[in-house]
Amino acid sequence: MFATLSDRLADTFKNLRGKGRLSEADIDATAREIRIALLEADVALPVVKEFVAAVKDRARGEEVSQALNPAQQIVKIVNEELVTILGGETRRLRYAKTGPTVIMLAGLQGAGKTTLAAKLALWLKEQGKTPMLVACDLQRPNAVRQLEVNGERVGVPVFAPEPGNGVGDPVSVARASIEEAKRRLHDVVIVDTAGRLGVDAELMKQASDIRDAVSPDEVLFVVDAMIGQDAVSTAQAFLDGVGYDGVVLTKLDGDARGGAALSIASITGKPVMFASNGEKMTDFDLFHPDRMASRILD
Ligand code: GDP
């Protein structure tokens, strides 16, 4: 088990209470502990460096409070900075003013997109929406079937290409799905796209062609919280190749400490909007920056 940041700082500051102002040496000692805590949480190194510098700046200006001991005070600063980077308030979905709201999912294969698509559909249904799922992952042989099975589990219809009906490519399927949604009065369309094991140009091109065809109200980048340090390069590649409005973190039920969330939010400036934390369809919620901050620190 790792020591929590609070424990580490309590050790560092044993004799500091009532000293007035933190000395430069105190601040350096603090910075070291924060750095270790963030690296242990799998936050990417450039993000750690920037973060620690910001906390040092803030800590320098602060009086040592009477109410909090120095360790608590630093933890409070760190916590506030984390929440700010993670997006502050939970960012809500933007719905279209007219016609169906289109939500497109992008991410690597295995990130949990197909599972997430159904979870999001269920969540929307519970909010009184009438979603439809769209299978545009025609790359993986089993993906359409998997989405259909998940759609059945949550009672949400799935639009998928039928063999021989002429809509065989993902872009045409996506386009046709919007017409279908209008006809059937679905108010939200969730488009699942193909992933690859690694980032590649063809994948990006296909995803951006789908995006151009359906003009989504939200493009969500779905990423496995367990990928840790790789999160930054993957998130950046999808930002450059496809572009997105928000992030969904999956597999938060694993033992990942959540560093990926901080790295992605910090590097891309995009808010994490949803969290997926298990194999059950109800293991899904809005992302709460404050809870993630605690997870990173504990
Ligand atoms: P896709 O390739 O991005 O569509 O990913 P899938 O939805 O097929 O998910 C890949 C694997 O991860 C499957 O075995 C899912 O059951 C599993 N999975 C997806 N989301 C979660 C989650 O939040 N927690 C856990 N533990 N497993 C998940």
CSV table of N, CA, C and O and ligand atoms in Angstrom, one decimal, residues 108-115 119 140 146 250-253 276-279, ligand 1:
chain,number,residue,atom,x,y,z
A,108,LEU,N,-9.8,3.6,-28.5
A,108,LEU,CA,-9.1,2.4,-28.9
A,108,LEU,C,-10.0,1.2,-28.7
A,108,LEU,O,-10.9,1.2,-27.9
A,109,GLN,N,-9.7,0.1,-29.5
A,109,GLN,CA,-10.4,-1.1,-29.3
A,109,GLN,C,-10.1,-1.6,-27.9
A,109,GLN,O,-9.0,-1.5,-27.4
A,110,GLY,N,-11.1,-2.1,-27.2
A,110,GLY,CA,-11.0,-2.6,-25.8
A,110,GLY,C,-11.1,-1.6,-24.8
A,110,GLY,O,-11.1,-1.9,-23.6
A,111,ALA,N,-11.3,-0.3,-25.2
A,111,ALA,CA,-11.4,0.8,-24.2
A,111,ALA,C,-12.7,0.6,-23.4
A,111,ALA,O,-12.8,1.1,-22.3
A,112,GLY,N,-13.7,0.0,-24.1
A,112,GLY,CA,-15.0,-0.2,-23.4
A,112,GLY,C,-16.1,0.6,-24.1
A,112,GLY,O,-17.1,0.9,-23.5
A,113,LYS,N,-15.9,0.9,-25.3
A,113,LYS,CA,-16.9,1.8,-26.1
A,113,LYS,C,-18.2,1.1,-26.2
A,113,LYS,O,-19.2,1.7,-25.9
A,114,THR,N,-18.2,-0.2,-26.7
A,114,THR,CA,-19.5,-0.8,-26.9
A,114,THR,C,-20.3,-1.0,-25.6
A,114,THR,O,-21.5,-0.8,-25.6
A,115,THR,N,-19.6,-1.4,-24.6
A,115,THR,CA,-20.2,-1.5,-23.3
A,115,THR,C,-20.8,-0.1,-22.8
A,115,THR,O,-21.9,0.0,-22.4
A,119,LYS,N,-24.5,1.4,-21.7
A,119,LYS,CA,-24.7,2.0,-20.4
A,119,LYS,C,-25.2,3.5,-20.5
A,119,LYS,O,-26.1,3.9,-19.8
A,140,ARG,N,-14.5,-5.0,-36.3
A,140,ARG,CA,-14.4,-6.2,-35.5
A,140,ARG,C,-15.6,-7.1,-35.8
A,140,ARG,O,-16.7,-6.6,-35.7
A,146,GLN,N,-22.3,-7.7,-30.6
A,146,GLN,CA,-22.1,-7.3,-29.2
A,146,GLN,C,-22.9,-6.1,-28.8
A,146,GLN,O,-23.5,-6.1,-27.7
A,250,THR,N,-13.3,4.6,-18.4
A,250,THR,CA,-13.9,3.3,-18.2
A,250,THR,C,-12.9,2.5,-17.2
A,250,THR,O,-11.8,2.9,-17.0
A,251,LYS,N,-13.5,1.5,-16.7
A,251,LYS,CA,-12.8,0.5,-15.9
A,251,LYS,C,-12.2,1.1,-14.6
A,251,LYS,O,-11.2,0.8,-14.1
A,252,LEU,N,-13.0,2.1,-14.1
A,252,LEU,CA,-12.6,2.7,-12.8
A,252,LEU,C,-12.8,1.8,-11.6
A,252,LEU,O,-12.5,2.1,-10.5
A,253,ASP,N,-13.5,0.7,-11.9
A,253,ASP,CA,-13.6,-0.3,-10.8
A,253,ASP,C,-12.3,-1.1,-10.6
A,253,ASP,O,-12.1,-1.8,-9.6
A,276,SER,N,-17.2,5.0,-16.0
A,276,SER,CA,-17.8,3.7,-16.2
A,276,SER,C,-17.0,2.8,-15.2
A,276,SER,O,-15.8,2.8,-15.2
A,277,ASN,N,-17.7,2.1,-14.3
A,277,ASN,CA,-16.9,1.4,-13.3
A,277,ASN,C,-17.4,0.0,-13.0
A,277,ASN,O,-17.6,-0.4,-11.9
A,278,GLY,N,-17.5,-0.8,-14.1
A,278,GLY,CA,-17.9,-2.2,-13.9
A,278,GLY,C,-18.5,-2.8,-15.1
A,278,GLY,O,-18.7,-2.1,-16.1
A,279,GLU,N,-18.8,-4.1,-15.0
A,279,GLU,CA,-19.4,-4.8,-16.2
A,279,GLU,C,-20.9,-4.7,-16.2
A,279,GLU,O,-21.5,-4.9,-17.3
B,1,GDP,P1,-14.6,-1.7,-27.2
B,1,GDP,O1,-13.7,-2.5,-28.0
B,1,GDP,O2,-14.0,-0.3,-26.9
B,1,GDP,O3,-16.0,-1.6,-27.8
B,1,GDP,O4,-14.7,-2.3,-25.7
B,1,GDP,P2,-15.8,-3.3,-25.1
B,1,GDP,O5,-17.0,-2.5,-24.7
B,1,GDP,O6,-15.9,-4.5,-25.9
B,1,GDP,O7,-15.0,-3.6,-23.7
B,1,GDP,C1,-13.8,-4.4,-23.7
B,1,GDP,C2,-13.8,-5.2,-22.4
B,1,GDP,O8,-13.8,-4.4,-21.3
B,1,GDP,C3,-15.1,-6.1,-22.3
B,1,GDP,O9,-14.7,-7.4,-21.7
B,1,GDP,C4,-15.9,-5.3,-21.3
B,1,GDP,O10,-16.8,-6.2,-20.5
B,1,GDP,C5,-14.9,-4.7,-20.4
B,1,GDP,N1,-15.4,-3.5,-19.8
B,1,GDP,C6,-15.9,-2.4,-20.4
B,1,GDP,N2,-16.2,-1.4,-19.5
B,1,GDP,C7,-15.7,-1.9,-18.3
B,1,GDP,C8,-15.7,-1.3,-16.9
B,1,GDP,O11,-16.1,-0.2,-16.7
B,1,GDP,N3,-15.2,-2.1,-16.0
B,1,GDP,C9,-14.7,-3.4,-16.2
B,1,GDP,N4,-14.2,-4.1,-15.2
B,1,GDP,N5,-14.7,-3.9,-17.5
B,1,GDP,C10,-15.2,-3.2,-18.5
